Each structure stands twice: as C-alpha cells, then as structure tokens.
XYZ file of C-alpha atoms in Angstrom:
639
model
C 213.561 115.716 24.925
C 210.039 116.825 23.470
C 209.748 120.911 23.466
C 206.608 122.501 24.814
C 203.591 124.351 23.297
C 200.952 125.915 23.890
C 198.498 124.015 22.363
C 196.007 122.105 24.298
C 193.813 118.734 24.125
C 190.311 118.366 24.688
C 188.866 115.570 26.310
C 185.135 114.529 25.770
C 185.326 111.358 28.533
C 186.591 111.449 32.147
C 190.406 111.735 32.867
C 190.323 108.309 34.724
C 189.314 106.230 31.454
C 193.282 106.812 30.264
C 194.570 105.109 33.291
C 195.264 101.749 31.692
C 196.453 100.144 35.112
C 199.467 97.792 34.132
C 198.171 96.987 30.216
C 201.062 97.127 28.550
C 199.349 97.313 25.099
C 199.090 100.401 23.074
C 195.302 102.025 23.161
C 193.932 104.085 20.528
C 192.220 107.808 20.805
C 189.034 108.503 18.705
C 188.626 112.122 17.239
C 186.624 113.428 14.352
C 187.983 115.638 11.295
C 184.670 117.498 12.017
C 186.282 118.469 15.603
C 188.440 120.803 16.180
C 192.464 119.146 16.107
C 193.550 117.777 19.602
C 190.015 116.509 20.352
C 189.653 113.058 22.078
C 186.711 111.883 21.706
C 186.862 108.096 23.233
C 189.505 105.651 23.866
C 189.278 102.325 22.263
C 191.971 99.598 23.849
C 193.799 97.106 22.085
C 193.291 93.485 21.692
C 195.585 92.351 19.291
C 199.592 93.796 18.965
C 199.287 93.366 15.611
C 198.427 96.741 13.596
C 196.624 95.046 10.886
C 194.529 92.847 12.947
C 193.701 95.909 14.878
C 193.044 97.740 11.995
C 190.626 95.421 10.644
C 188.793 95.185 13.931
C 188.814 99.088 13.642
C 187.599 99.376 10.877
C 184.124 97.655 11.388
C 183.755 99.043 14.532
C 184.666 102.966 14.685
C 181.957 104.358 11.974
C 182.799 106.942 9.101
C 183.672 110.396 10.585
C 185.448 109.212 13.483
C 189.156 108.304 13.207
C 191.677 107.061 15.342
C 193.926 110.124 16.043
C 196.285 108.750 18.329
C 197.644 106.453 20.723
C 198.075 105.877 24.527
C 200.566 103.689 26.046
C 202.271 102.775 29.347
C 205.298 104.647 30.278
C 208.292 104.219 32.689
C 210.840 106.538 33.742
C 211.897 108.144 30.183
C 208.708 109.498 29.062
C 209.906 110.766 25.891
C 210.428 107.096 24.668
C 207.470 106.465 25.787
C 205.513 109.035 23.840
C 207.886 108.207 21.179
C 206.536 104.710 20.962
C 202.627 105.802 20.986
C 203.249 108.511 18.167
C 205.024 105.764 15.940
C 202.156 103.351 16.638
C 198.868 105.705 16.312
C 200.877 106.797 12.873
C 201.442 102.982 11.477
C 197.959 102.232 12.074
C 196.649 105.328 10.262
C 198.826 104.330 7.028
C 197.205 101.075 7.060
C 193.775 102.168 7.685
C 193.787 105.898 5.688
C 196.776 105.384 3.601
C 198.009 108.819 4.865
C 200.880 109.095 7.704
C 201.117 112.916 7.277
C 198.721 114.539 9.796
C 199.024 115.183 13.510
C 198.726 112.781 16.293
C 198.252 112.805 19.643
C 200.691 110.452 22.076
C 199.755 109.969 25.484
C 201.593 108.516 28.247
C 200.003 107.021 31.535
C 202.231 105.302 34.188
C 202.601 104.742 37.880
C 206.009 106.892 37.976
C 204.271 110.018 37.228
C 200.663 111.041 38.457
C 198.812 112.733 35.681
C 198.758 111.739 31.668
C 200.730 113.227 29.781
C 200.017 114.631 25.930
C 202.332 115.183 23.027
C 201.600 116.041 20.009
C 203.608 115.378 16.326
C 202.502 117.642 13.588
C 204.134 115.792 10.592
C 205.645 112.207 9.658
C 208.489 112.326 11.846
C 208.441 110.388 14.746
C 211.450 112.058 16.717
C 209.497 115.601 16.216
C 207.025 116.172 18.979
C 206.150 118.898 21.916
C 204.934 118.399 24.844
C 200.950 119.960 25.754
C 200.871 122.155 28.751
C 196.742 122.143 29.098
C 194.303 119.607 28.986
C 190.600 120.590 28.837
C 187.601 117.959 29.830
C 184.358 119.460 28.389
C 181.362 119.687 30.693
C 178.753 118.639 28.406
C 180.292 115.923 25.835
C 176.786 115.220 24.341
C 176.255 118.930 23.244
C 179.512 118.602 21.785
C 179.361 116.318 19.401
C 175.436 116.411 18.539
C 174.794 120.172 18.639
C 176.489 120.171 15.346
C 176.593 117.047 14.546
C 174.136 113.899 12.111
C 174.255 110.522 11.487
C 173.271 109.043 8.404
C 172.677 105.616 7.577
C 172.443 103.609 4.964
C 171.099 100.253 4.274
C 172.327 98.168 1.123
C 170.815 94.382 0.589
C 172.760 92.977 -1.874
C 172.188 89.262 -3.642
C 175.844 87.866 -5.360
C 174.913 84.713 -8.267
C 177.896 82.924 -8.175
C 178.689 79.991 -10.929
C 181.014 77.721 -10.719
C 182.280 74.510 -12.290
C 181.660 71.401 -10.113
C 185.616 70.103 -11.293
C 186.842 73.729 -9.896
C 185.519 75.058 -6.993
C 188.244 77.252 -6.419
C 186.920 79.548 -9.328
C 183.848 79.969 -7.207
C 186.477 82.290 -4.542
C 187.647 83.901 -8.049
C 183.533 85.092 -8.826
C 182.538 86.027 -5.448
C 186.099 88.531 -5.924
C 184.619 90.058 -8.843
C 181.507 90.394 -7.677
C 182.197 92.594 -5.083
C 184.542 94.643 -7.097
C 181.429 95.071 -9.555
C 179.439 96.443 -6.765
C 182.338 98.932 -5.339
C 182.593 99.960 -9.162
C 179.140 100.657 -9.413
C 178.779 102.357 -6.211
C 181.306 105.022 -7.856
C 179.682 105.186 -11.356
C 178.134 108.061 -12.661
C 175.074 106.364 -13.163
C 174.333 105.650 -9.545
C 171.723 107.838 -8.167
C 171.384 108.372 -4.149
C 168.531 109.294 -2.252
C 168.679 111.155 0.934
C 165.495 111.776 3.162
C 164.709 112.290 6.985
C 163.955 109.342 9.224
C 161.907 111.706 11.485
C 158.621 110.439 11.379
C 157.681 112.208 14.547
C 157.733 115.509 12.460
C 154.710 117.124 10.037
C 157.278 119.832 8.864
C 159.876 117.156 7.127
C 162.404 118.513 4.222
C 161.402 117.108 0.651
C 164.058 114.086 -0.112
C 167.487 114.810 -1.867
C 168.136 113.305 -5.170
C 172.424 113.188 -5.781
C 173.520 111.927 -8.769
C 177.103 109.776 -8.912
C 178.526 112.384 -11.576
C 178.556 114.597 -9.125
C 180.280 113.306 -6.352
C 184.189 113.875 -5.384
C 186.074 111.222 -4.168
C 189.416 113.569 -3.273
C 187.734 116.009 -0.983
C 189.857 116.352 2.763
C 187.063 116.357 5.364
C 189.336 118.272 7.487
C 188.830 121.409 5.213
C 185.110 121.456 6.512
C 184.605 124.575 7.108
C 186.267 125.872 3.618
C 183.973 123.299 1.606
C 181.233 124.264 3.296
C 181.319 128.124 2.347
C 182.487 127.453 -0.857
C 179.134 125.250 -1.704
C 176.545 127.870 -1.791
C 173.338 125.647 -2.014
C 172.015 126.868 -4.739
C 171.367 123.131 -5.928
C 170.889 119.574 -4.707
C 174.077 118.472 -4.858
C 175.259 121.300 -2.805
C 172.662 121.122 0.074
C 174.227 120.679 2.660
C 173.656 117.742 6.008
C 171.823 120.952 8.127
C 168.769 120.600 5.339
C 167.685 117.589 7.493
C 168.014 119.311 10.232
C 164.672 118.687 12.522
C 163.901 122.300 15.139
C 163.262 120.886 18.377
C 160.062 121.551 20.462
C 159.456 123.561 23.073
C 161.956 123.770 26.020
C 165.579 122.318 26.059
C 166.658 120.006 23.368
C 168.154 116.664 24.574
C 171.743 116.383 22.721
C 172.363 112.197 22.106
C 172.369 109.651 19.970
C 169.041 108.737 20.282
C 167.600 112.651 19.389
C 170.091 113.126 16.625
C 169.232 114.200 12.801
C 169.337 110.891 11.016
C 169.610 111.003 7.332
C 168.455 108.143 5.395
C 170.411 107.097 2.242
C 168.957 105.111 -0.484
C 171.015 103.631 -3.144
C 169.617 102.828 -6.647
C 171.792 101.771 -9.903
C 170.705 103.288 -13.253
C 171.983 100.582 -16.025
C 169.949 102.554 -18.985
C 172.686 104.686 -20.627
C 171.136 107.189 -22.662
C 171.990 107.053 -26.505
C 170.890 108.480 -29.668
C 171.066 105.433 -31.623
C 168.437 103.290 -31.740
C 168.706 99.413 -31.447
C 166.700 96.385 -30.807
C 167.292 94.066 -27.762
C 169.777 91.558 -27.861
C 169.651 88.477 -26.137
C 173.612 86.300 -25.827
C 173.758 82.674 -25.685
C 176.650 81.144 -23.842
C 176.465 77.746 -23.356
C 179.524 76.593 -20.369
C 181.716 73.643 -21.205
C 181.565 71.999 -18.340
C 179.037 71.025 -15.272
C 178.495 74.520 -13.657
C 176.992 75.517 -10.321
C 174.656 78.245 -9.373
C 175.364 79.658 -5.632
C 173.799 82.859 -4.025
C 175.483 84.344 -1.376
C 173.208 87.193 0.323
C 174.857 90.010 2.344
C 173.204 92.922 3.965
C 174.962 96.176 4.440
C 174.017 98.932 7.051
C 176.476 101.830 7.574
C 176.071 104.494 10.547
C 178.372 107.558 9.423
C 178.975 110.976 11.384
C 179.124 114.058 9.871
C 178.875 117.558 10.677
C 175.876 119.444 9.702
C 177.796 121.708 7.347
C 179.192 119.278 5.164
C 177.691 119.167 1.472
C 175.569 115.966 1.054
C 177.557 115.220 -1.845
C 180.906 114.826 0.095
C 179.207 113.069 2.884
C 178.221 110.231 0.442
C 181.469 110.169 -1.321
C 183.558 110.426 1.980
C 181.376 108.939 4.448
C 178.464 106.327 3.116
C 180.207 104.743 -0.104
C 183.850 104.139 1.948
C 181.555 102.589 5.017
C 179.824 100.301 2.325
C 183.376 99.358 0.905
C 184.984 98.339 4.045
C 181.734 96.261 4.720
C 181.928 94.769 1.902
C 185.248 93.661 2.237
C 184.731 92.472 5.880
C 182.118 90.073 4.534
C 184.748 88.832 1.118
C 187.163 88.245 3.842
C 184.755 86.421 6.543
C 183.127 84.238 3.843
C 185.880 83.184 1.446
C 187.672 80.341 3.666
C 183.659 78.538 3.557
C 181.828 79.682 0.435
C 180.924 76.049 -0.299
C 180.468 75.130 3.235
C 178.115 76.958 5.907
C 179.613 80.250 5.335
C 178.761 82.624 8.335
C 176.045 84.593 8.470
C 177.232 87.957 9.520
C 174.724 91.072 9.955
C 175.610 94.505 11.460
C 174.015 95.840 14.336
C 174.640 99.507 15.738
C 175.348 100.297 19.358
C 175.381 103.033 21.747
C 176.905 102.022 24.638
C 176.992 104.252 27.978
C 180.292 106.277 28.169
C 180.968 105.753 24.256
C 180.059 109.136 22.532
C 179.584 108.056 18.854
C 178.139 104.823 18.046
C 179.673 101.673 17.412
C 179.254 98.786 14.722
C 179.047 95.041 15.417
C 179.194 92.252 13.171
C 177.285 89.535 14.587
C 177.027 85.862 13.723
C 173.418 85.187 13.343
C 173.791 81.093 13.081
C 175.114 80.904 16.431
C 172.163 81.640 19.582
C 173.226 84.698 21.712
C 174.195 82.317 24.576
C 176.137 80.469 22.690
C 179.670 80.346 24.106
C 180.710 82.070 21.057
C 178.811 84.898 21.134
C 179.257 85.176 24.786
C 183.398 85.310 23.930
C 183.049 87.844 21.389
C 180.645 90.049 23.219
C 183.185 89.620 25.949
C 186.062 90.922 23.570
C 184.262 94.166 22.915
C 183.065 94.932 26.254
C 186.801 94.767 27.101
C 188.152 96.894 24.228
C 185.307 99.378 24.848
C 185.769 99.572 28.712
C 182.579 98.355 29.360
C 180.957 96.179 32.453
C 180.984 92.888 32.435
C 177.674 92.579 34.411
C 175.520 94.429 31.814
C 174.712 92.461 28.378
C 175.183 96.177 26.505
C 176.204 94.594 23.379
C 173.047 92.290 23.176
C 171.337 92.207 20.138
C 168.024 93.796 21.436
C 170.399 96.523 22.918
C 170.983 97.748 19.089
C 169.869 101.189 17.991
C 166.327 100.878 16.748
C 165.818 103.660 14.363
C 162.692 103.305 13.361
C 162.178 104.635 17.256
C 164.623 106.951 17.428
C 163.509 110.638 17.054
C 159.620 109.414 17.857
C 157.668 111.410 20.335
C 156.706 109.564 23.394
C 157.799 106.424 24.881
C 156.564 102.823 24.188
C 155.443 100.857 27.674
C 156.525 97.613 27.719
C 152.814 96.309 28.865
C 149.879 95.205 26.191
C 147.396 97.772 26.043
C 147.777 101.430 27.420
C 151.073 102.824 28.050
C 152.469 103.222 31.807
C 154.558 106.132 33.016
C 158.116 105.781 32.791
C 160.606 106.824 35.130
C 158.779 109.569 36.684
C 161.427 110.372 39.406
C 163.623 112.663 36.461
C 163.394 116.308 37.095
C 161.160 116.185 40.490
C 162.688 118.922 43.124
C 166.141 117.924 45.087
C 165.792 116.369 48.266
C 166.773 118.933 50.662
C 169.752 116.980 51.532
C 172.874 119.906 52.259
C 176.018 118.552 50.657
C 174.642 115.169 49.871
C 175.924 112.740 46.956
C 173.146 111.742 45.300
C 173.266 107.613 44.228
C 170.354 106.723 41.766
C 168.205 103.295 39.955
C 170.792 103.384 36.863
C 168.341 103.158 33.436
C 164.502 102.896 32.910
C 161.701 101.391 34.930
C 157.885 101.713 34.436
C 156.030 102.809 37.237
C 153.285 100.224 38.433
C 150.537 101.003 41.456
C 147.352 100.094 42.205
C 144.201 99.471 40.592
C 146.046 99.892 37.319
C 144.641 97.639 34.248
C 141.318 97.260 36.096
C 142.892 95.322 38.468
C 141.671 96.424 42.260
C 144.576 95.536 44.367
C 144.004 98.265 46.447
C 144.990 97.481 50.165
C 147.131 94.144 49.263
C 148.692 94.931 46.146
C 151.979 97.042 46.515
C 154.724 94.746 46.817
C 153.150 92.561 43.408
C 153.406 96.539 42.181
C 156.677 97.167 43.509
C 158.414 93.591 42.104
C 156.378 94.711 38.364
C 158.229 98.026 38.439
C 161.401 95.752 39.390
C 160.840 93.208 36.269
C 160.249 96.392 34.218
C 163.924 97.569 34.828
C 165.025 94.334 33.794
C 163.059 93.830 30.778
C 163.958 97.418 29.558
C 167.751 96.843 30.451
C 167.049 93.507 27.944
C 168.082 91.267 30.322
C 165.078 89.103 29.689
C 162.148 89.814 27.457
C 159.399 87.842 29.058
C 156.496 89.779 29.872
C 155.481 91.592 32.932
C 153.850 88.667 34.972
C 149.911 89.700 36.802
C 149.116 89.077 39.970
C 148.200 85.482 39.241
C 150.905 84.698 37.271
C 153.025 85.949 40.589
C 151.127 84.119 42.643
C 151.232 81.067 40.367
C 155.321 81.031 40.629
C 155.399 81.251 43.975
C 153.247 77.984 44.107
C 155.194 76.613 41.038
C 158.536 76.561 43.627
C 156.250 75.007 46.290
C 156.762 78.680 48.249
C 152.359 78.580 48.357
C 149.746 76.253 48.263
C 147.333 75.758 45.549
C 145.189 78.193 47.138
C 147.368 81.152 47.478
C 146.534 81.620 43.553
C 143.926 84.092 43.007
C 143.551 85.430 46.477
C 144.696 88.449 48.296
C 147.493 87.484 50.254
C 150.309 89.786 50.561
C 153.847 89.257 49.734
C 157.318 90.368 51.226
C 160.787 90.722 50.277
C 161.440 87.058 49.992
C 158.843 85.906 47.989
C 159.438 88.402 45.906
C 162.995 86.815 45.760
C 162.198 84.022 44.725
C 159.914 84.813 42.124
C 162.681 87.061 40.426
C 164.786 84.153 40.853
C 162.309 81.955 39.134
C 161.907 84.327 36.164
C 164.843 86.160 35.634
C 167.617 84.255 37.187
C 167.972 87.461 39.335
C 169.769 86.926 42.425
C 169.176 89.207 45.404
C 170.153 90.816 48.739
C 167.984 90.865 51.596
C 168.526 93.682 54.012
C 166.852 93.522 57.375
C 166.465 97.035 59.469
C 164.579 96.849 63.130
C 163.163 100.177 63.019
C 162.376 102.937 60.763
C 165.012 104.960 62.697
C 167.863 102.921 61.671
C 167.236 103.243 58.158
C 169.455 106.207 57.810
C 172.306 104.007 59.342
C 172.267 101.574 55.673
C 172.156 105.177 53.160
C 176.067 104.313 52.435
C 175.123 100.749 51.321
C 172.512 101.609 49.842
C 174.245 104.557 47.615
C 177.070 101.916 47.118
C 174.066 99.469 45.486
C 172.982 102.603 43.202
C 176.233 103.331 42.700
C 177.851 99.495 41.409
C 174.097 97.505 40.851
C 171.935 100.153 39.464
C 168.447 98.148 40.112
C 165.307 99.647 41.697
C 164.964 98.128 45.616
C 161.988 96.739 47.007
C 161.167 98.268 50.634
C 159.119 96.227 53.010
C 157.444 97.260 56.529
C 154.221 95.339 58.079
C 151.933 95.554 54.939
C 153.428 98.319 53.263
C 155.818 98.557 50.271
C 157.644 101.164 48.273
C 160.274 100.967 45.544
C 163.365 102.570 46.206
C 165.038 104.651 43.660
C 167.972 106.399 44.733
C 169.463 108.060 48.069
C 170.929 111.604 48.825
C 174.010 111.136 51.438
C 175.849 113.470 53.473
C 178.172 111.410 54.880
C 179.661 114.229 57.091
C 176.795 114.723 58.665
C 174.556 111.394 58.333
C 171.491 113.590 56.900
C 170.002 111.689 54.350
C 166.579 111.189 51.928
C 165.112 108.453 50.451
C 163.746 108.489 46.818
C 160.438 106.995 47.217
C 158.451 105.179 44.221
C 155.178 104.900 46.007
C 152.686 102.025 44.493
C 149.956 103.173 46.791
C 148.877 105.492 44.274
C 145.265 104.889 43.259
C 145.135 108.041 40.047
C 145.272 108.047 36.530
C 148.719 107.776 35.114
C 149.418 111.431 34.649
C 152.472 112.425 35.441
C 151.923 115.348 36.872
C 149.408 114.564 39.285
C 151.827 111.938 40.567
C 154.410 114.323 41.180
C 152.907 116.826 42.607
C 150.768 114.523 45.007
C 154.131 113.028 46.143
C 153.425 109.357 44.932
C 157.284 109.724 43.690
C 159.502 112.347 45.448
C 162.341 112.323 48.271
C 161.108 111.278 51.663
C 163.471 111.839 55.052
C 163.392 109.285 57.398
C 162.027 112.006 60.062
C 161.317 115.688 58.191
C 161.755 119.169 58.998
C 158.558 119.129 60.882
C 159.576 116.062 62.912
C 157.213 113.474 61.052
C 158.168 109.788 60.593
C 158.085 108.246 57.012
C 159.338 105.510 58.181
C 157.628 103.683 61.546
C 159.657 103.504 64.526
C 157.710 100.460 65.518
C 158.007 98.864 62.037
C 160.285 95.814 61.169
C 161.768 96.317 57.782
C 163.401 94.338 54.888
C 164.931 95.739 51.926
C 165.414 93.609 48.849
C 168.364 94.545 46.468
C 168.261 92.615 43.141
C 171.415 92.067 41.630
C 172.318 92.854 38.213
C 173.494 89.127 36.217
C 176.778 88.386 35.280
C 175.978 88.596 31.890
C 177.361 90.273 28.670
C-alpha cells in the first residue's frame, strides 16, 4: 500500500489528455530539470513495448531540456500494482536513455474502476517505495510557464564524412563511417573547439554582441537540476559565465505573447580550431601513403540541427555542454544507425525538421526521409505514427514539412500575406469587443485566414464581388493551414474553373456574374480537394435555429464558412451560443468593405465584428425575406 504526502503535481495540459481509453501500453510524462519537480509538462504515448525502441524514438523526438519523468499506465482494481508497474517502467527507460535510475518519478494510473488519475511519486531507485499525491494542480496559463523563463537555442552542424574503402572489402567501409563519427563527437569535446552564440532576432536594433565560448571551458558533469545553485555561483563577470538571459530580447509595448514562436532563440555556431599553438618552429610536412589495394572514395553528407530548452539562468557554457553538444551526439548516432545497413546502396536521406504542434508545449524533432515525396505512402505511415504518439488529429497534416518552425520568421515584426505584392490583413476578428451574448460558449474559425473584400488589388468588384472575396479568404485558411500551397486564384482564374468543370460557359470568364455557395463548392473541390457542406436556411429568422451546428463545425472543422443570401455574402467566423436560452451572435467577416486595409478602420466601422440575427434595437442582419445557404468546407483527411 503506497503512503501519502503532501506533495503535489503540476499539470501544464488538460486533465482529459491522461485518459488513455483502453491502451494498455505504458505512456510517458515530459518534465524539464529547469521546472520545478512534479511538473508534467506533456504526455507522449507509446508505440513500441520495447524500452529501447522507445528510447530511440525518444530520443530524436523530445529535444534537450525536456526529459521523460515518468510514466502513465492503465490500472485495474489494485492500483498500487498498477503504479508499481509505471514507476518500474518510466525508471528502465531513464537508465537507458540518461544512464541514471536514481531520481524521482512520477507514476500515474488511469482506469475505468476509479474516476480521476491518480499520482505517485518514488523518490529513489526502489520500485516498492512510493506515496501517494493528494493535490494535483493544472496551471492556467501553460505558455507563460514555460517561456516566461524559458529559450531555445539551436544549432545547425553540416557535416561532410570521406569514406575509403577497398573494393575486395566493403565491410571496412561500415568500420570508417564508425570512426568518423567518433572523430566528430571527439572533436565536439576538444578544447580546441570554439562556439559561437548570437541572437536570431533580426526584428531588433538593440541586439547583444555575439558570445565567443571556448571548449576548455566547458563542463561535461554539471546536474542541470542544480539550476538555480549554478546559476548564482557564475557571477558573469566573463563570457563563459554569461548566462542564456544575455539574449534575452525586452518586448514592445503592451503584453508580451509567451510561445514558441516569440521565444529568445540563441543561435550556436560551431567552428574547430586544428592550429595548436607551439613554440617550436617547423616546416610543413606533407605524408605519402600509397594503399595496397583498389580503394574507394565515398562521401556521405549529414546535416545536423538541434532545438534545445533551457532556462534563462543557465550559464551558456553548461547549456552547450549539457544541452547543444549531447543533442548533436544523439543525432549523430541516429544517422550511423539509419545509414549503416545501406552505405553502399541508396542510403536514406534523413534531415531534421522542428515542430510545434497545437497542445504540445515544447517543440518536437522529426527525422524525415527526403527521397521519398510527402504523399508517398511512407511518409503518410510515419506521419501517421507521430500524430498518434503525440495525440494529434488525424484530419490536420501538422507534421507536414511546410508546417516546420521557420526561424528565420520567428521573432520578426509583422506578418507575411500570402498574396504577391502588398500585404493583406490577417485575422482581424482577434481582440474585437465580445458579442453581447449572456452565458454564451463561444465556437471560433480554428487558425489564420487573410481577409479579402472589394476593390482590393485594383480590382473593382464592387457590387458582384463578395462571394469570389469570401471563397479567397476561404483558400487563404487553407493555404496558411499548408494544406495546399497553390496560390490565391483572381477572379478570372475562379471564373475559369468553374468553366474548366463545365459549371459555366465560355463566356462566364471575365464578366460580372455572381456566384453562390455551390459554385463556390466546386471550385474548392477543383483546387483543393476540399469537400463541403451545404446548409440551406429559408429565412434570416431561422438562422439562430443552426448556432449549435454551426459551433459544432467551429468546434470539430475549424474552417471559415461562406454565407449566402440573394446577392450578398459574408464569411463566417465563429458563433457565441447560449444554449439555455437560444440567444446567439454571429461573427461576421464582411467583404463589402470598400477601405484601405487598416485594421483599425475595419474594426471600428464594423466590416468584422459580432452581428445578432435581430439586435437590441430590433434590427434585422439577416433578411426575413432572404433565402440562405451556408457553405461549410471540410477540413481533408490528411496528415
């Protein structure tokens, strides 16, 4: 029977992610030595019930800084054995990924038999010691948690191995490609390696001269879980003891956003110094080895690219020798162990890619292999695999390789329109007023849309134009989702597909016809391969009878809706439901909008803001008289 403390866990994720259903597998929990202990930071789940297959997997995936603290499995009615069982697994796979098995883990234990999960914690190497946690504490803002305090560095290694090898004994050629990356992981610890640490911030005028830290002064034994100590003990008073917070980057004016995207980002630059300095002289010397036999010359190229964490009061020094060089060796040895079985043959191609994934706190690391297309069934299966381990929708390709981080964006000012030309407002509905909705749940377009209305590019479409405005905002959400990266089509080029499909005749192209909800339909399925959902309402009055589908579409789909009545359309962004009481508002995207694209002006003239269906003053947004049809694309099933 486990005893009880009073110690608690912290959750940074929702409650209902540890609810494994009937998995019977074990499932890992992510912390950080730079949180405090008995912090969960995400769940992974298993794929393999073999610890050193999952470790391996691991390994590439969780970056440097975060750590696999313990384990979560399915329990029955003796919970003890249960917890028992997650405790002995979270510390096996620790001793084969850290080589340690003597700090605390976390079991959990999740099962139909007894409603909430259930936390125990083991503060040494024995298994049968453990007590029981009385409190569990989600955090309200996860994000501030981990980035208030909190850096990523990177660093990006190309690396070129000449391989020779006799033609009579290719075997040998495994042997070289071995001690080739053992040379490398040598040098990256020799005294003579220099690293260079600078700010990726580009965005800022006020940047933090670069960091020069020499390999003799780096210390491979320091415990990152002694932070705090190493951190007052380092005084700054040099380079080497600078510590991650020197990159730090003040925000501007107003709130700062706490994510991924608007972290610190420290740049790491490796360079080798062969010169040893000596106070002999000597004169160059130039060997002659001739080989015995027929020899071979073989390259094999690699490129590394390691995303650590760190807190911002950890010396620089430690965070290369604790964070960057281990991320580089477990690369490197991902890539020895990927390539050996073909060196001779088409060995894969492999190239990391970093993620961020929604509901994932820190990033993740992919290795991806680049001689196989993205569609290929392959891929597909692998990015399947992840998506599963990660929790992730199936209906969303998340994982996609134009999904990765792209850093040289990341902490820019500004955002980059998808169109040729001028940049167009992007989603303009975040932080107009509430709807006025009293107890409402409010459902909203999931991700990023550009705004288009009329008469923008030059283009006077004013008076025909707002459902070709309304389906470009719609392609916009797609395209920006990276679920296809063709460009926003024009007018013609709309008009064009429709005639492509035999929809129009010849003549429809270049005139001023206006469109609807199903030729809009077909031109997204033309383009995109987007399927959709056509609503039909009679009257403007029994809109507010669809706001539950409609939230449920927000809710499971995400995608902006096209909203049809006569010769009017609007995009529809989101809906605020009481469902008690059947009040309701409609977040209205309104392409009718003839201004400049200031976002202010189109805010404050209403051209985006929540409409009712009939408002305090008994007016009518929506006709009485009006037939209308609501289009609802649907998001591809797609990874």
């Amino acid at each position: 029977m486990a005893d009880t403390n009073n110690r608690s866990v912290r959750l940074l994720f929702h409650p209902k992610h540890l609810h494994t259903g009937s998995n019977p597998r074990t499932h890992w929990l992510i912390g950080s030595s730079f949180f405090p202990p008995l912090t969960i930071a995400s769940i992974l789940y298993s794929s393999s019930l073999h610890l050193h297959i999952e470790s391996e997997q691991l390994r590439s995936l969780i970056p440097k800084g975060f750590e696999v603290i313990g384990a979560l499995t399915s329990g029955n009615d003796v919970v003890d054995d249960a917890a028992r069982a997650a405790i002995e697994a979270a510390r096996g796979l620790r001793k084969i990924m850290y080589g340690e098995n003597d700090r605390e883990v976390v079991g959990a234990v999740t099962g139909e038999g007894f409603g909430e999960v259930k936390f125990f914690v083991s503060e040494s190497g024995n298994v049968n010691g453990f007590e029981s946690v009385t409190e569990v504490i989600e955090e309200e803002n996860s994000e501030k948690f981990v980035w208030e305090n909190g850096c990523l560095l990177r660093c990006e290694l190309p690396i070129k191995f000449p391989l020779y090898y006799p033609v009579r004994n290719t075997n040998d050629v495994e042997k070289a490609y071995v001690q080739a990356t053992e040379a490398v992981i040598a040098k990256l610890r020799d005294p003579q390696t220099v690293y260079i640490l600078e700010s990726v911030n580009k965005s800022s005028l006020d940047l933090p001269p670069p960091v020069v830290v020499q390999g003799g002064e780096l210390d491979f034994h320091v415990d990152l879980s002694k932070i705090r100590p190493l951190a007052e003990i380092d005084n700054g008073f040099d380079a080497s003891s600078l510590l991650c917070s020197y990159f730090s980057v003040n925000s501007k004016a107003g709130s700062p956003v706490f994510s991924i995207e608007n972290a610190d980002i420290i740049q790491v630059s490796v360079l080798s110094n062969s010169l040893v300095p000596s106070s002999a002289s000597a004169a160059p010397v130039a060997e002659y080895l001739p080989v015995q036999e027929e020899t071979r010359l073989l390259f094999i190229d690699v490129k590394l690219d390691v995303l650590c964490y760190a807190s911002k009061v950890l010396p620089l020094r430690h965070a290369i020798s604790s964070l960057i060089i281990p991320g580089l060796v477990d690369q490197l040895n991902i890539l020895q162990n990927s390539m050996l079985p073909n060196l001779l043959a088409q060995h894969p191609q492999l190239k990391p890619y970093h993620f961020s994934p929604p509901g994932v706190l820190h990033p993740i690391t992919v290795f991806y292999e680049l001689s196989f297309g993205e569609t290929e069934m392959k891929q597909v299966e692998v990015r399947r695999s992840l998506h599963s381990r990660l929790g992730l929708p199936f209906d969303r390709p998340l994982l996609r390789i134009a999904n990765a981080l792209n850093f040289s964006k990341l902490r820019n000012s500004g955002n980059v329109s998808l169109q040729k030309g001028p940049s167009l407002p992007r989603d303009v509905h975040i932080g107009i007023p509430s709807s006025g909705v009293t107890g409402g749940t409010v459902s909203l377009v999931q991700g990023s849309y550009e705004y288009f209305h009329y008469l923008q590019d030059g283009y006077n479409d004013s008076g025909w134009g707002c459902a070709y405005r309304s389906l470009q905002t719609i392609i916009s959400w797609f395209r920006l989702q990276n679920y296809s990266s063709i460009e926003v089509p024009s007018h013609r080029e709309i008009q064009q597909s429709l005639v492509e499909i035999g929809d129009k005749d010849p003549s429809f192209i270049g005139s001023r016809e206006w469109i609807g909800a199903i030729e809009l339909s077909f031109v997204l399925d033309k383009l995109l391969g987007v399927t959709c959902k056509v609503m039909n309402v009679r009257s403007g009055s029994e809109l507010p009878e669809k706001c539950r589908e409609l939230a449920l579409h927000f809710e499971n789909q995400g995608t902006p809706i096209m909203i049809g009545g006569g010769v009017l359309a609007y995009t529809l962004l989101g809906v605020d439901y009481n469902e008690a009481s059947g009040d309701c508002a409609f977040l209205i995207l309104d392409p009718h909008y003839t201004g400049t694209d200031d976002l202010k002006k189109i805010v404050n003239g209403g051209w985006c803001g929540w409409k009712k269906a009939v408002d305090n003053k008994g007016r009518n947004f929506f006709l009485h008289d009006k037939f209308y049809n609501l289009l609802l694309p649907q998001r591809p099933n797609m990874v």
